[in-house]
Each structure stands twice: as C-alpha cells, then as structure tokens.
Tab-separated table of C-alpha atoms in Angstrom:
chain	number	residue	atom	x	y	z
O	1	MET	CA	-3.276	-9.158	44.827
O	2	TYR	CA	-6.147	-8.277	47.251
O	3	PHE	CA	-6.670	-4.916	45.521
O	4	GLN	CA	-6.787	-6.657	42.152
O	5	ARG	CA	-9.389	-9.128	43.322
O	6	ILE	CA	-11.540	-6.291	44.707
O	7	MET	CA	-11.302	-4.307	41.512
O	8	LYS	CA	-12.145	-7.302	39.347
O	9	SER	CA	-15.355	-8.059	41.419
O	10	MET	CA	-16.384	-4.383	41.625
O	11	LYS	CA	-15.626	-3.277	38.100
O	12	GLU	CA	-19.120	-3.878	36.723
O	13	TYR	CA	-20.644	-1.752	39.502
O	14	LEU	CA	-18.259	1.219	39.080
O	15	ASP	CA	-20.947	3.444	37.605
O	16	VAL	CA	-23.226	2.720	40.601
O	17	ILE	CA	-20.384	3.351	43.022
O	18	LYS	CA	-19.592	6.652	41.409
O	19	ALA	CA	-23.327	7.644	41.598
O	20	CYS	CA	-23.325	7.123	45.355
O	21	GLY	CA	-23.309	10.350	47.396
O	22	LEU	CA	-20.236	9.056	49.249
O	23	PHE	CA	-18.199	9.410	46.054
O	24	ALA	CA	-19.631	12.654	44.705
O	25	GLY	CA	-16.974	14.617	42.901
O	26	VAL	CA	-14.580	11.676	42.876
O	27	GLU	CA	-13.325	10.646	39.496
O	28	ALA	CA	-13.546	7.038	38.240
O	29	GLY	CA	-9.763	6.429	38.598
O	30	GLU	CA	-9.842	7.869	42.074
O	31	ALA	CA	-12.809	5.727	43.106
O	32	GLU	CA	-11.053	2.597	41.875
O	33	ALA	CA	-7.948	3.505	43.806
O	34	MET	CA	-9.931	4.056	46.982
O	35	LEU	CA	-11.758	0.659	47.198
O	36	GLY	CA	-8.766	-1.225	48.440
O	37	CYS	CA	-7.894	1.622	50.779
O	38	LEU	CA	-11.399	1.527	52.310
O	39	GLY	CA	-11.334	-2.219	52.851
O	40	ALA	CA	-14.173	-2.808	50.392
O	41	ARG	CA	-15.751	-6.234	50.165
O	42	LYS	CA	-18.751	-7.523	48.222
O	43	LEU	CA	-21.621	-9.597	49.487
O	44	GLN	CA	-24.729	-11.007	47.991
O	45	ARG	CA	-28.071	-11.870	49.558
O	46	ARG	CA	-31.220	-13.543	48.375
O	47	LYS	CA	-34.764	-12.048	48.760
O	48	GLY	CA	-35.774	-12.045	52.424
O	49	GLU	CA	-32.193	-12.491	53.691
O	50	TYR	CA	-30.549	-9.974	55.953
O	51	ILE	CA	-27.475	-7.911	55.267
O	52	PHE	CA	-27.461	-6.642	58.855
O	53	HIS	CA	-29.609	-7.774	61.840
O	54	ALA	CA	-30.828	-5.504	64.618
O	55	GLY	CA	-28.701	-5.983	67.639
O	56	GLU	CA	-25.429	-6.239	65.678
O	57	ARG	CA	-22.535	-3.800	66.087
O	58	ALA	CA	-21.980	-2.060	62.795
O	59	GLU	CA	-18.353	-1.627	61.982
O	60	SER	CA	-18.969	-1.283	58.281
O	61	MET	CA	-21.243	0.895	56.197
O	62	GLY	CA	-22.761	-0.380	53.039
O	63	ILE	CA	-23.557	0.654	49.453
O	64	LEU	CA	-26.251	-1.142	47.629
O	65	LEU	CA	-24.925	-2.121	44.191
O	66	ALA	CA	-27.833	-4.044	42.715
O	67	GLY	CA	-31.445	-4.899	43.782
O	68	ASN	CA	-33.555	-3.340	46.397
O	69	ALA	CA	-33.593	-3.637	50.173
O	70	PHE	CA	-35.548	-2.283	53.195
O	71	VAL	CA	-34.373	-0.739	56.398
O	72	VAL	CA	-36.778	-2.218	58.928
O	73	HIS	CA	-37.570	-1.785	62.618
O	74	GLU	CA	-38.725	-4.986	64.327
O	75	SER	CA	-40.124	-5.231	67.857
O	76	PHE	CA	-39.371	-7.960	70.327
O	77	TRP	CA	-42.657	-9.648	69.316
O	78	GLY	CA	-41.779	-9.591	65.611
O	79	ASP	CA	-43.833	-6.611	64.402
O	80	ARG	CA	-42.092	-5.033	61.470
O	81	HIS	CA	-42.216	-1.448	60.241
O	82	ILE	CA	-40.428	-0.184	57.162
O	83	VAL	CA	-38.165	2.791	57.794
O	84	THR	CA	-37.071	3.341	54.206
O	85	ARG	CA	-36.474	1.497	50.963
O	86	LEU	CA	-32.919	1.289	49.577
O	87	HIS	CA	-32.020	1.509	45.855
O	88	PRO	CA	-28.720	0.891	44.023
O	89	GLY	CA	-26.152	3.612	44.846
O	90	GLN	CA	-27.564	4.359	48.326
O	91	LEU	CA	-25.667	4.038	51.587
O	92	PHE	CA	-26.930	2.180	54.616
O	93	ALA	CA	-25.876	1.729	58.317
O	94	GLU	CA	-23.546	4.635	58.071
O	95	SER	CA	-24.916	6.486	61.142
O	96	PHE	CA	-24.460	3.347	63.339
O	97	ALA	CA	-21.007	2.608	61.869
O	98	CYS	CA	-19.821	6.158	62.533
O	99	THR	CA	-20.862	5.958	66.200
O	100	PRO	CA	-18.386	3.944	68.250
O	101	GLY	CA	-20.064	1.003	70.115
O	102	ALA	CA	-23.460	1.681	68.596
O	103	VAL	CA	-25.806	-1.308	68.137
O	104	LEU	CA	-28.158	-1.421	65.212
O	105	ASN	CA	-31.787	-0.880	66.217
O	106	VAL	CA	-32.894	-1.714	62.636
O	107	GLY	CA	-32.295	-4.505	60.174
O	108	ILE	CA	-31.324	-4.325	56.498
O	109	VAL	CA	-33.307	-7.039	54.597
O	110	ALA	CA	-33.237	-7.797	50.920
O	111	ASP	CA	-36.503	-7.102	49.027
O	112	THR	CA	-35.005	-8.676	45.869
O	113	PRO	CA	-31.711	-10.524	45.292
O	114	VAL	CA	-29.138	-7.923	46.172
O	115	THR	CA	-25.421	-7.231	45.765
O	116	ALA	CA	-23.816	-4.821	48.226
O	117	MET	CA	-20.409	-3.447	49.041
O	118	LEU	CA	-19.231	-2.992	52.635
O	119	LEU	CA	-16.628	-0.387	53.665
O	120	ASP	CA	-14.657	-0.455	56.815
O	121	VAL	CA	-15.777	2.767	58.617
O	122	ARG	CA	-12.406	3.133	60.404
O	123	ARG	CA	-10.650	3.312	57.047
O	124	VAL	CA	-13.222	5.736	55.650
O	125	LEU	CA	-12.762	8.150	58.589
O	126	THR	CA	-9.035	7.878	58.844
O	127	THR	CA	-7.108	9.344	55.917
O	128	CYS	CA	-4.414	7.196	54.294
O	129	PRO	CA	-0.729	8.009	54.945
O	130	SER	CA	-0.455	9.873	51.607
O	131	GLY	CA	-3.302	12.219	52.670
O	132	CYS	CA	-4.946	12.005	49.255
O	133	ALA	CA	-7.355	14.841	48.457
O	134	PHE	CA	-10.095	12.534	47.269
O	135	HIS	CA	-10.141	10.759	50.591
O	136	GLN	CA	-10.774	14.124	52.278
O	137	ARG	CA	-13.647	14.639	49.803
O	138	VAL	CA	-15.194	11.288	50.697
O	139	ILE	CA	-15.258	12.302	54.442
O	140	ARG	CA	-16.967	15.600	53.504
O	141	ASN	CA	-19.473	13.646	51.343
O	142	LEU	CA	-20.285	11.347	54.231
O	143	LEU	CA	-21.205	14.367	56.351
O	144	SER	CA	-23.540	15.533	53.637
O	145	VAL	CA	-25.055	12.111	53.330
O	146	LEU	CA	-25.682	11.907	57.096
O	147	ALA	CA	-27.337	15.417	56.936
O	148	ALA	CA	-29.632	14.366	54.132
O	149	LYS	CA	-30.674	11.163	55.892
O	150	ASN	CA	-31.555	13.269	58.984
O	151	LEU	CA	-33.846	15.479	56.834
O	152	ASP	CA	-35.482	12.355	55.362
O	153	PHE	CA	-36.077	10.985	58.837
O	154	ASN	CA	-37.577	14.307	60.016
O	155	GLU	CA	-39.956	14.193	56.945
O	156	LYS	CA	-41.163	10.725	57.891
O	157	LEU	CA	-41.787	11.943	61.435
O	158	THR	CA	-43.933	14.624	59.843
O	159	HIS	CA	-46.084	12.009	58.113
O	160	MET	CA	-46.322	9.755	61.228
O	161	GLY	CA	-47.153	12.695	63.421
O	162	GLN	CA	-50.467	13.244	61.582
O	163	ARG	CA	-53.467	12.155	63.688
O	164	THR	CA	-55.454	9.993	61.182
O	165	THR	CA	-54.675	7.522	58.476
O	166	ARG	CA	-56.120	9.933	55.920
O	167	GLN	CA	-53.829	12.678	57.036
O	168	LYS	CA	-50.734	10.430	57.018
O	169	VAL	CA	-51.573	9.241	53.460
O	170	LEU	CA	-52.080	12.822	52.180
O	171	SER	CA	-48.981	14.086	53.921
O	172	TYR	CA	-46.865	11.350	52.272
O	173	LEU	CA	-48.383	11.670	48.800
O	174	SER	CA	-48.142	15.516	48.929
O	175	ALA	CA	-44.431	15.198	49.786
O	176	GLU	CA	-43.838	12.781	46.937
O	177	ALA	CA	-45.664	15.045	44.414
O	178	MET	CA	-43.505	17.950	45.452
O	179	ARG	CA	-40.380	15.931	45.401
O	180	GLN	CA	-41.029	14.570	41.914
O	181	ARG	CA	-42.474	17.907	40.744
O	182	ARG	CA	-45.556	16.462	39.170
O	183	ALA	CA	-49.066	15.482	40.183
O	184	ALA	CA	-48.776	11.994	38.658
O	185	PHE	CA	-45.996	9.833	40.000
O	186	GLU	CA	-45.088	6.352	41.235
O	187	ILE	CA	-44.213	5.400	44.824
O	188	PRO	CA	-41.631	2.764	45.782
O	189	PHE	CA	-43.947	0.840	48.036
O	190	SER	CA	-46.654	-1.846	47.679
O	191	ARG	CA	-49.852	-1.442	49.795
O	192	LYS	CA	-48.483	-3.457	52.604
O	193	GLN	CA	-45.135	-1.755	52.475
O	194	LEU	CA	-46.739	1.699	52.454
O	195	ALA	CA	-48.879	0.718	55.460
O	196	ASP	CA	-45.753	-0.470	57.232
O	197	TYR	CA	-43.938	2.796	56.345
O	198	LEU	CA	-46.741	4.949	57.683
O	199	THR	CA	-47.416	2.612	60.630
O	200	VAL	CA	-51.079	2.147	59.800
O	201	ASP	CA	-53.316	-0.824	59.361
O	202	ARG	CA	-53.228	-2.157	55.786
O	203	SER	CA	-56.988	-2.484	55.491
O	204	ALA	CA	-57.488	0.990	56.899
O	205	LEU	CA	-55.027	2.269	54.339
O	206	SER	CA	-56.850	0.613	51.485
O	207	SER	CA	-60.209	1.862	52.662
O	208	GLU	CA	-58.884	5.439	52.995
O	209	LEU	CA	-57.333	5.320	49.535
O	210	SER	CA	-60.682	4.201	48.034
O	211	LYS	CA	-62.485	7.013	49.823
O	212	LEU	CA	-60.073	9.531	48.514
O	213	GLN	CA	-60.456	8.260	44.986
O	214	ASN	CA	-64.229	8.271	45.273
O	215	GLU	CA	-64.088	11.847	46.524
O	216	GLY	CA	-62.098	12.885	43.491
O	217	VAL	CA	-58.992	13.851	45.546
O	218	LEU	CA	-56.732	11.358	43.789
O	219	SER	CA	-56.676	8.421	41.452
O	220	PHE	CA	-54.362	5.403	41.681
O	221	HIS	CA	-53.520	2.056	40.100
O	222	LYS	CA	-51.151	-0.117	42.071
O	223	ASN	CA	-48.264	2.211	42.940
O	224	HIS	CA	-49.098	4.884	40.456
O	225	PHE	CA	-50.808	7.924	41.908
O	226	GLU	CA	-52.205	11.159	40.616
O	227	LEU	CA	-53.272	13.998	42.896
O	228	LEU	CA	-56.385	15.786	41.462
O	229	GLU	CA	-57.175	18.650	43.717
O	230	HIS	CA	-56.155	20.544	46.760
O	231	THR	CA	-57.300	19.053	50.065
O	232	ASP	CA	-57.267	20.636	53.505
O	233	PHE	CA	-55.733	18.246	55.971
C-alpha cells in the first residue's frame, strides 16, 4: 500500500526523476520499482520556505521535481550568499547525507513554489536483499554526481578567488560562455542573486557591468549576456 501511494504521487514526475544523474542508465520500470525501496517521500514548499535549514543533520538527500531553489550560506548575523541554484532533476544535500553525523552548513530555500523528493540515504547506500543490478548502478551514479559537484565548487572558487569585482564577473561570464558554447547566453541569476553568488556588492556589480558594456566588452539585458571581444583579466 505504501509503495502504491508513493508511485501515485510521483508518477507525474517520472521523467524528471529519470533525468536526474542519480538514475542515469536506469529504465523507467526500474526507477519506479526503486522509489519504495529508497524510502522516497514527496514534500512541497512555497517561495521563501526552507527545505533544509543550516544546522540540521541531513539523513536524506533530495531531488528537485518542480520549481527552483537556492543552496545558500548564511552567517550568524543573517548575511546570505548563494552557493548555487537548483533546477528540476538536480540532487541536493547528498554530500552531507552521505557523511555520518554531518551537520548542514548551508540551507536549501525555495525561490519559487517547489516540489521535491527526499530519499533515505541509508537505503540508497545499502543494497536491497535481492542485490538488484540497478541499485548498484544508482550507487555508482551517486559517486559521479558527487565528483561533478566538487568540480562545480572548484569552479566557483576560481571566480571568487579573483581580486576585483571586474575579474570575478569576467571569470564567471567566460565560464558560462564556454559551458554553453556560445557568446550569447542567459544566466540563471538576477543581479542581486549574481552579486550574492560572487560575494560582491550589488551596486559595485551593476557599476562594473555598465562599464564593461560601455567599453564594448559585452552587452546585456536583464539576465541575457553577449560577450563581444577578448579581454585580458
């Protein structure tokens, strides 16, 4: 009965679940069979509400099914910096959940109304009695996801390690252009969100973008950017 309830509530999100890196190479029927095995449960949050708070012990990892959310770091005094933006199909809190006793040092907050699925990490890491091959595949996929997240984090450190706001902005936009393989692209952040992500002052960011546009280095409108010429950092 529990498995049937889980499948009924998750059915409409099956394509998103299959697209998640955790289930890469897992067939639809296999993914359906695994949800009950992994202790899947669904939750919903309104914009501004938290899925996880910093300071909590994470015993579950999550998959965003609908909407967008941010991974944020908040100081004792309430200062907030965006670590990354989450889209449907992406995992979150997996590194903390896979580390016994680890306490979250970031929060997961909804940027829009969101639907997410939580998976019991103990069930993910422990194969079921039948030793099904697709469960072993999920464990291998989890390792790949963790490795990719580590690369993303190192890239952000590269941006933040630049000395000036100008250099941080150009480092980030250059990386986005190369990732998207075109000079014109959209970024997933508003101005305030980009300032938080790069840990720079919002007014300083806006001023630097205007200077870069006036210099003919780039053009932009809202979150659409186009890089126009090579610039030495």
